[in-house]
Coordinates of C-alpha atoms in Angstrom, one line a residue:
M65 CA 104.4 68.9 -17.5
S66 CA 102.9 71.1 -20.1
A67 CA 99.4 70.6 -21.4
T68 CA 100.7 69.6 -24.9
S69 CA 102.8 66.8 -23.4
S70 CA 100.1 65.2 -21.4
V71 CA 97.1 63.0 -22.2
T72 CA 94.0 62.6 -20.0
V73 CA 91.8 59.5 -20.3
E74 CA 88.3 59.2 -18.9
C75 CA 87.6 55.6 -18.0
P76 CA 85.8 53.5 -15.4
A77 CA 88.8 53.7 -13.1
G78 CA 88.6 57.5 -13.1
T79 CA 90.3 60.5 -14.8
I80 CA 93.9 59.5 -15.5
T81 CA 96.6 61.8 -16.7
G82 CA 99.8 60.6 -18.3
E83 CA 102.3 61.2 -21.1
P84 CA 101.3 60.7 -24.7
H85 CA 102.3 57.1 -24.8
Y86 CA 103.0 56.2 -21.1
F87 CA 101.0 56.1 -17.9
R88 CA 103.7 55.1 -15.4
S89 CA 101.8 54.5 -12.2
I90 CA 98.1 53.7 -12.2
P91 CA 96.8 52.3 -8.9
Y92 CA 94.6 49.3 -9.4
A93 CA 93.8 48.2 -5.8
K94 CA 94.5 48.9 -2.2
A95 CA 95.3 46.6 0.7
R96 CA 96.1 46.6 4.4
P97 CA 99.1 44.5 5.4
F98 CA 98.5 40.8 5.1
A99 CA 94.8 41.4 4.1
D100 CA 93.1 40.8 0.8
A101 CA 93.3 43.7 -1.7
E102 CA 90.2 45.7 -2.5
K103 CA 89.1 47.4 -5.7
L104 CA 89.4 51.2 -5.8
E105 CA 86.6 53.7 -6.3
P106 CA 87.1 55.9 -9.4
L107 CA 89.9 58.4 -8.8
R108 CA 91.6 61.4 -10.4
I109 CA 95.0 60.0 -11.0
D110 CA 98.3 61.6 -12.0
A111 CA 100.1 58.7 -13.6
T112 CA 103.2 60.5 -14.6
G113 CA 105.3 59.6 -11.5
K114 CA 106.9 56.3 -10.4
H115 CA 105.2 54.7 -7.5
E116 CA 105.7 51.2 -6.0
G117 CA 102.8 49.1 -4.6
L118 CA 99.6 47.9 -6.2
Y119 CA 100.2 49.9 -9.4
L120 CA 100.5 49.2 -13.0
T121 CA 102.3 50.8 -15.9
L122 CA 100.7 51.2 -19.3
A123 CA 102.3 51.9 -22.6
T124 CA 100.1 52.5 -25.7
P125 CA 100.6 53.5 -29.3
E126 CA 97.5 55.8 -29.0
A127 CA 95.2 56.3 -26.0
R128 CA 92.1 56.3 -28.2
F129 CA 88.9 54.4 -27.4
G130 CA 88.2 51.8 -30.1
A131 CA 91.7 51.5 -31.5
D132 CA 91.6 47.8 -30.5
A133 CA 95.3 47.1 -30.4
P134 CA 96.4 43.7 -29.0
V135 CA 97.3 43.8 -25.4
I136 CA 100.3 42.3 -23.5
V137 CA 100.1 42.1 -19.7
Y138 CA 103.5 41.4 -18.1
I139 CA 104.1 39.9 -14.6
H140 CA 107.7 40.4 -13.4
G141 CA 109.8 37.8 -11.6
G142 CA 111.9 38.0 -8.5
G143 CA 111.7 34.8 -6.7
Y144 CA 108.3 35.7 -5.1
D145 CA 110.1 38.0 -2.6
G146 CA 111.4 40.7 -4.9
G147 CA 111.3 42.3 -8.3
T148 CA 109.5 45.3 -9.8
R149 CA 107.6 46.3 -12.9
F150 CA 110.3 49.0 -13.4
D151 CA 112.9 46.8 -15.1
A152 CA 115.0 48.1 -18.0
R153 CA 115.1 44.6 -19.5
T154 CA 111.4 44.6 -20.0
E155 CA 111.0 48.2 -21.2
P156 CA 107.8 48.2 -23.4
T157 CA 108.8 50.7 -26.2
F158 CA 109.7 48.0 -28.8
F159 CA 106.3 46.3 -28.4
R160 CA 104.5 49.6 -28.3
E161 CA 106.1 50.8 -31.5
Q162 CA 104.8 47.6 -33.2
G163 CA 101.2 48.4 -32.2
F164 CA 100.8 46.7 -28.8
V165 CA 99.4 48.1 -25.6
V166 CA 101.7 46.8 -22.8
V167 CA 100.7 46.7 -19.2
S168 CA 103.2 45.8 -16.5
I169 CA 101.9 45.1 -13.0
D170 CA 103.3 45.0 -9.5
Y171 CA 101.9 42.7 -6.8
R172 CA 102.7 42.0 -3.2
V173 CA 105.8 39.9 -2.7
G174 CA 107.5 38.2 0.2
L175 CA 105.5 37.2 3.3
E176 CA 102.8 39.8 2.6
G177 CA 102.0 38.2 -0.7
F178 CA 102.8 34.5 -0.2
A179 CA 102.7 33.5 3.5
R180 CA 99.6 31.4 4.2
F181 CA 97.4 31.5 7.2
H182 CA 94.8 29.0 8.6
D183 CA 91.9 30.9 7.1
D184 CA 93.2 31.3 3.6
E185 CA 91.3 29.6 0.8
A186 CA 93.0 26.6 -0.7
N187 CA 95.3 27.5 -3.6
R188 CA 94.9 31.2 -3.0
Y189 CA 97.8 33.6 -2.4
R190 CA 97.4 37.4 -1.8
G191 CA 100.1 38.2 -4.3
I192 CA 98.4 36.2 -7.0
D193 CA 95.0 37.6 -6.1
D194 CA 96.5 41.1 -6.6
C195 CA 97.3 40.0 -10.2
V196 CA 93.7 38.9 -10.6
L197 CA 92.5 42.4 -9.7
A198 CA 95.0 43.9 -12.1
L199 CA 93.7 41.7 -14.9
E200 CA 90.1 42.8 -14.0
W201 CA 91.3 46.4 -14.2
V202 CA 92.6 45.7 -17.7
Q203 CA 89.3 44.2 -18.8
K204 CA 87.3 47.2 -17.6
N205 CA 89.6 50.0 -18.7
I206 CA 91.9 49.0 -21.5
E207 CA 89.6 50.0 -24.3
H208 CA 89.9 53.6 -23.2
F209 CA 93.7 53.4 -23.7
G210 CA 93.4 51.9 -27.2
G211 CA 93.6 48.2 -26.3
D212 CA 91.3 45.3 -27.1
P213 CA 90.1 43.5 -23.9
T214 CA 89.3 40.4 -26.0
N215 CA 92.8 40.0 -27.3
V216 CA 95.0 39.9 -24.2
T217 CA 98.3 37.9 -23.9
L218 CA 99.7 37.3 -20.5
I219 CA 103.5 37.1 -20.3
G220 CA 105.3 36.1 -17.1
Q221 CA 109.0 35.4 -16.4
S222 CA 110.5 33.3 -13.6
A223 CA 108.2 33.7 -10.5
G224 CA 106.0 35.9 -12.8
A225 CA 105.6 32.9 -15.1
G226 CA 104.8 30.7 -12.1
I227 CA 102.0 33.2 -11.2
A228 CA 100.8 33.3 -14.8
L229 CA 100.5 29.5 -14.9
W230 CA 98.7 29.6 -11.5
L231 CA 96.3 32.1 -13.0
T232 CA 95.6 29.6 -15.7
R233 CA 94.4 27.0 -13.3
L234 CA 90.8 26.0 -13.7
D235 CA 90.0 27.3 -10.2
H236 CA 91.5 30.8 -11.1
Y237 CA 91.0 31.3 -14.8
K238 CA 88.1 33.7 -15.7
G239 CA 88.9 34.5 -19.3
A240 CA 90.8 37.7 -18.6
F241 CA 93.5 36.7 -21.1
R242 CA 93.4 34.6 -24.2
R243 CA 96.9 33.1 -24.4
L244 CA 100.0 32.8 -22.2
V245 CA 103.7 33.0 -22.5
A246 CA 105.5 31.4 -19.5
L247 CA 109.3 32.2 -19.6
S248 CA 111.3 30.0 -17.2
P249 CA 108.5 29.3 -14.7
S250 CA 109.7 28.6 -11.2
F251 CA 108.0 27.1 -8.1
P252 CA 109.2 26.1 -4.6
R253 CA 109.8 22.4 -4.0
Q254 CA 107.8 22.3 -0.8
P255 CA 104.5 23.9 0.3
F256 CA 104.5 26.7 2.8
A257 CA 103.0 24.4 5.5
A258 CA 106.2 22.3 5.5
R259 CA 108.2 25.5 6.2
K260 CA 105.9 27.3 8.6
G261 CA 107.8 26.1 11.7
A262 CA 111.1 27.3 10.3
L263 CA 109.6 30.7 9.6
R264 CA 108.2 30.8 13.1
R265 CA 111.6 30.1 14.6
A266 CA 113.3 32.7 12.3
L267 CA 110.8 35.4 13.3
G268 CA 110.4 34.5 17.0
K269 CA 106.7 35.1 16.5
P270 CA 103.5 33.1 15.6
V271 CA 102.8 33.0 11.9
T272 CA 99.4 34.6 12.0
R273 CA 97.9 37.5 10.1
A274 CA 97.8 39.7 13.2
S275 CA 101.2 38.8 14.4
L276 CA 103.0 39.5 11.2
A277 CA 101.1 42.7 10.6
G278 CA 102.3 43.9 14.1
I279 CA 106.0 43.3 13.4
K280 CA 108.0 46.4 12.4
P281 CA 109.0 46.1 8.7
A282 CA 112.7 46.1 9.3
R283 CA 112.5 43.3 11.9
L284 CA 110.1 41.4 9.7
D285 CA 112.5 41.6 6.7
K286 CA 115.4 40.6 8.8
G287 CA 113.6 37.5 10.1
Y288 CA 112.4 36.6 6.6
R289 CA 115.9 36.8 5.2
R290 CA 117.1 34.5 8.0
F291 CA 114.3 32.1 7.0
A292 CA 115.0 32.3 3.3
R293 CA 118.7 31.5 3.7
R294 CA 117.7 27.9 4.6
Y295 CA 116.4 27.5 1.0
F296 CA 119.4 28.9 -0.9
T297 CA 119.0 26.3 -3.7
D298 CA 115.3 26.7 -3.8
L299 CA 112.5 29.3 -3.6
A300 CA 111.5 30.1 0.0
L301 CA 108.0 31.1 -1.0
G302 CA 105.6 30.6 -3.8
P303 CA 102.5 28.7 -5.0
T304 CA 102.7 24.9 -4.9
P305 CA 102.1 22.2 -6.0
Y306 CA 102.1 23.0 -9.7
D307 CA 100.0 20.5 -11.7
P308 CA 99.8 21.1 -15.5
N309 CA 96.7 18.9 -15.6
E310 CA 94.8 21.7 -13.8
L311 CA 95.4 24.3 -16.5
A312 CA 92.6 25.7 -18.6
D313 CA 92.7 24.9 -22.3
I314 CA 94.3 28.1 -23.7
D315 CA 97.1 28.6 -26.1
L316 CA 100.5 28.4 -24.3
I317 CA 104.1 29.0 -25.1
I318 CA 106.4 27.8 -22.4
S319 CA 110.2 28.1 -22.3
S320 CA 113.4 27.9 -20.4
T321 CA 117.0 29.0 -21.0
R322 CA 119.5 26.2 -21.5
D323 CA 121.8 27.2 -18.6
E324 CA 119.3 28.6 -16.1
M325 CA 121.2 28.7 -12.8
Y326 CA 124.8 28.6 -14.0
G327 CA 125.5 31.8 -12.0
H328 CA 124.1 30.4 -8.7
R329 CA 126.8 30.7 -6.0
A330 CA 126.2 27.3 -4.5
G331 CA 126.5 25.6 -7.9
L332 CA 129.6 27.6 -8.7
W333 CA 131.2 26.6 -5.4
F334 CA 130.6 22.9 -5.9
D335 CA 131.4 22.8 -9.6
Q336 CA 134.7 24.7 -9.2
R337 CA 135.8 22.0 -6.8
G338 CA 134.5 19.1 -8.9
F339 CA 132.3 17.4 -6.3
G340 CA 128.9 17.6 -4.7
A341 CA 126.9 16.3 -7.7
K342 CA 125.8 13.1 -5.8
L343 CA 124.9 15.1 -2.7
A344 CA 122.9 17.6 -4.7
A345 CA 121.1 14.9 -6.5
R346 CA 119.9 13.4 -3.2
L347 CA 118.9 16.9 -2.0
F348 CA 116.8 17.5 -5.1
G349 CA 115.3 14.0 -5.1
L350 CA 116.6 13.0 -8.6
E351 CA 115.6 9.6 -10.0
N352 CA 118.3 7.9 -12.0
S353 CA 120.9 10.4 -10.8
D354 CA 123.8 8.5 -12.3
T355 CA 122.3 8.9 -15.7
Y356 CA 121.5 12.5 -15.2
I357 CA 125.0 13.3 -14.0
K358 CA 126.6 11.5 -16.9
E359 CA 124.4 13.3 -19.4
A360 CA 125.1 16.7 -17.7
R361 CA 128.8 16.1 -17.9
K362 CA 128.6 15.6 -21.7
I363 CA 127.4 19.2 -21.9
D364 CA 130.1 20.7 -19.6
N365 CA 131.4 20.5 -16.0
R366 CA 128.8 22.7 -14.3
V367 CA 126.7 19.8 -13.2
V368 CA 125.4 21.2 -9.9
G369 CA 124.7 24.6 -11.4
R370 CA 122.7 22.8 -14.1
M371 CA 120.9 20.7 -11.5
I372 CA 119.8 23.7 -9.5
G373 CA 118.2 25.3 -12.6
D374 CA 116.6 22.0 -13.6
A375 CA 115.2 21.5 -10.1
V376 CA 113.6 24.9 -9.7
I377 CA 112.7 25.8 -13.3
R378 CA 113.2 23.3 -16.1
R379 CA 111.5 20.4 -14.4
Y380 CA 108.2 22.4 -14.5
V381 CA 108.6 23.1 -18.2
A382 CA 109.3 19.3 -18.7
Q383 CA 106.1 18.5 -16.8
T384 CA 103.9 20.8 -19.0
E385 CA 103.3 18.5 -22.0
K386 CA 101.2 20.9 -23.9
G387 CA 101.4 24.1 -25.9
W388 CA 104.5 25.2 -27.8
W389 CA 108.0 24.9 -26.3
M390 CA 110.9 27.2 -26.8
E391 CA 114.5 27.0 -25.5
F392 CA 116.6 30.1 -25.2
P393 CA 120.4 30.4 -25.0
G394 CA 122.1 31.7 -21.9
K395 CA 121.3 31.9 -18.2
H396 CA 118.3 32.9 -16.2
C397 CA 116.8 36.2 -17.3
D398 CA 118.9 36.3 -20.5
D399 CA 115.6 35.7 -22.4
L400 CA 114.2 39.0 -21.3
S401 CA 116.1 41.3 -23.6
L402 CA 115.6 38.9 -26.5
V403 CA 111.8 39.1 -26.0
F404 CA 111.4 42.7 -25.1
L405 CA 114.3 44.8 -26.4
E406 CA 115.9 43.2 -29.5
D407 CA 114.8 42.8 -33.1
S408 CA 115.3 39.0 -32.6
E409 CA 113.7 35.9 -33.9
A410 CA 112.4 35.2 -30.4
H411 CA 110.7 38.6 -30.2
H412 CA 109.0 38.1 -33.5
H413 CA 107.7 34.7 -32.6
I414 CA 106.2 36.1 -29.3
A415 CA 104.8 39.2 -31.1
S416 CA 103.2 37.0 -33.8
F417 CA 101.7 34.8 -31.1
A418 CA 100.4 37.8 -29.2
R419 CA 98.6 39.0 -32.3
G420 CA 96.8 35.7 -32.5
A421 CA 98.9 33.7 -35.0
T422 CA 99.6 30.0 -34.4
P423 CA 103.3 29.3 -33.8
S424 CA 105.2 28.1 -36.8
W425 CA 106.8 25.1 -35.2
P426 CA 105.0 21.9 -34.1
Q427 CA 103.0 21.8 -30.9
Y428 CA 104.6 19.7 -28.1
S429 CA 102.9 16.4 -27.3
E430 CA 103.9 13.2 -25.6
E431 CA 104.1 11.6 -29.1
N432 CA 106.0 14.5 -30.6
R433 CA 108.3 16.2 -28.1
A434 CA 109.2 19.1 -30.4
A435 CA 110.6 22.4 -29.3
L436 CA 111.9 25.5 -31.0
S437 CA 115.6 25.9 -30.0
L438 CA 117.4 29.3 -30.3
V439 CA 120.5 28.0 -28.5
S440 CA 122.7 27.8 -31.5
G441 CA 121.9 31.4 -32.6
E442 CA 119.4 30.3 -35.2
A443 CA 115.9 28.9 -34.7
K444 CA 115.5 25.2 -35.4
V445 CA 113.1 22.5 -34.3
V446 CA 114.7 19.9 -31.9
K447 CA 113.3 16.8 -30.4
D448 CA 112.9 16.3 -26.6
P449 CA 115.5 18.9 -25.4
L450 CA 114.5 18.3 -21.8
R451 CA 114.7 14.5 -21.9
M452 CA 117.4 14.4 -19.3
V453 CA 115.3 16.6 -17.0
R454 CA 112.0 14.8 -17.7
L455 CA 113.5 11.4 -16.7
A456 CA 115.3 12.7 -13.6
F457 CA 112.5 14.6 -11.8

């Protein structure tokens, strides 16, 4: 890289060299396997390459101290056991060109990030605590890259939205972001403690910090995949239980897509054969399952596929009776390009919110169950779009 095509920033994290608008891999913490992450001492960092681990990527209109651009911090999804900040669907150029500093963070996933041990603090997960350290890094350093640390919007999608909501809990929230966009938040239906025995049997080892750290990575991954297959209509790992009453009082947009898990293999198998809805309803613990199935069939014949999406995602949106609601068209992850890549109405609503504007549609409340629906291709306010879900779960 020539001197004219690189930028070097001096900041509390060290001396960081990147491209004029991109710093692709900045380490924000270090960790030993299954141990808590630790902050780094100031370093000389070449951030031009692509590295996985406890790194963040930063895109900026101008790496100039005092520019005070609004900041977006994005947490990727991946079911708590996969995913990466390097995702073409969330490429930050469009937001950057509109004057935002965009930070995308990686965190530990799988057992290293979300297995729980006897000495873990209540409601703490290593993968989520990694994100806490990344947000602290942003607070201490973002001014030197042109961002305003007092104007940070956290955006998460799927498992990333679950993490973002968890970071908003009163026992986690420290003011590192001012507002939140939770796109299709997902959580497991059972706590880790209820599944620990199944994991022990799948691994053939005790579920302790020392034991898991001593297993070769390939064997650990094979055992984890054996365990995760038991929860093929659920998430094998993740924070739980989610309680919206424990959230700090900050501005929130929360959303889902209409047909979240239509592509799920189990749902497709049952729906193509026209049976299994009653069995799935018992599995997911639906109340008034006859009513739910009847209402779902009015939409189309993918009842089980809809039920899976409602059980792992839309139920949590329906429980969050606060903030502003949005409903996107399509399946799980179809919202990402609308928010990040396209000159869409959804993008402009999110961008305006991230600049500090109040959303233009009514806030959701128990008395006024309003949501902005984009399902028809044009934005319109609808009433209680998740009524079927709200009454079933």
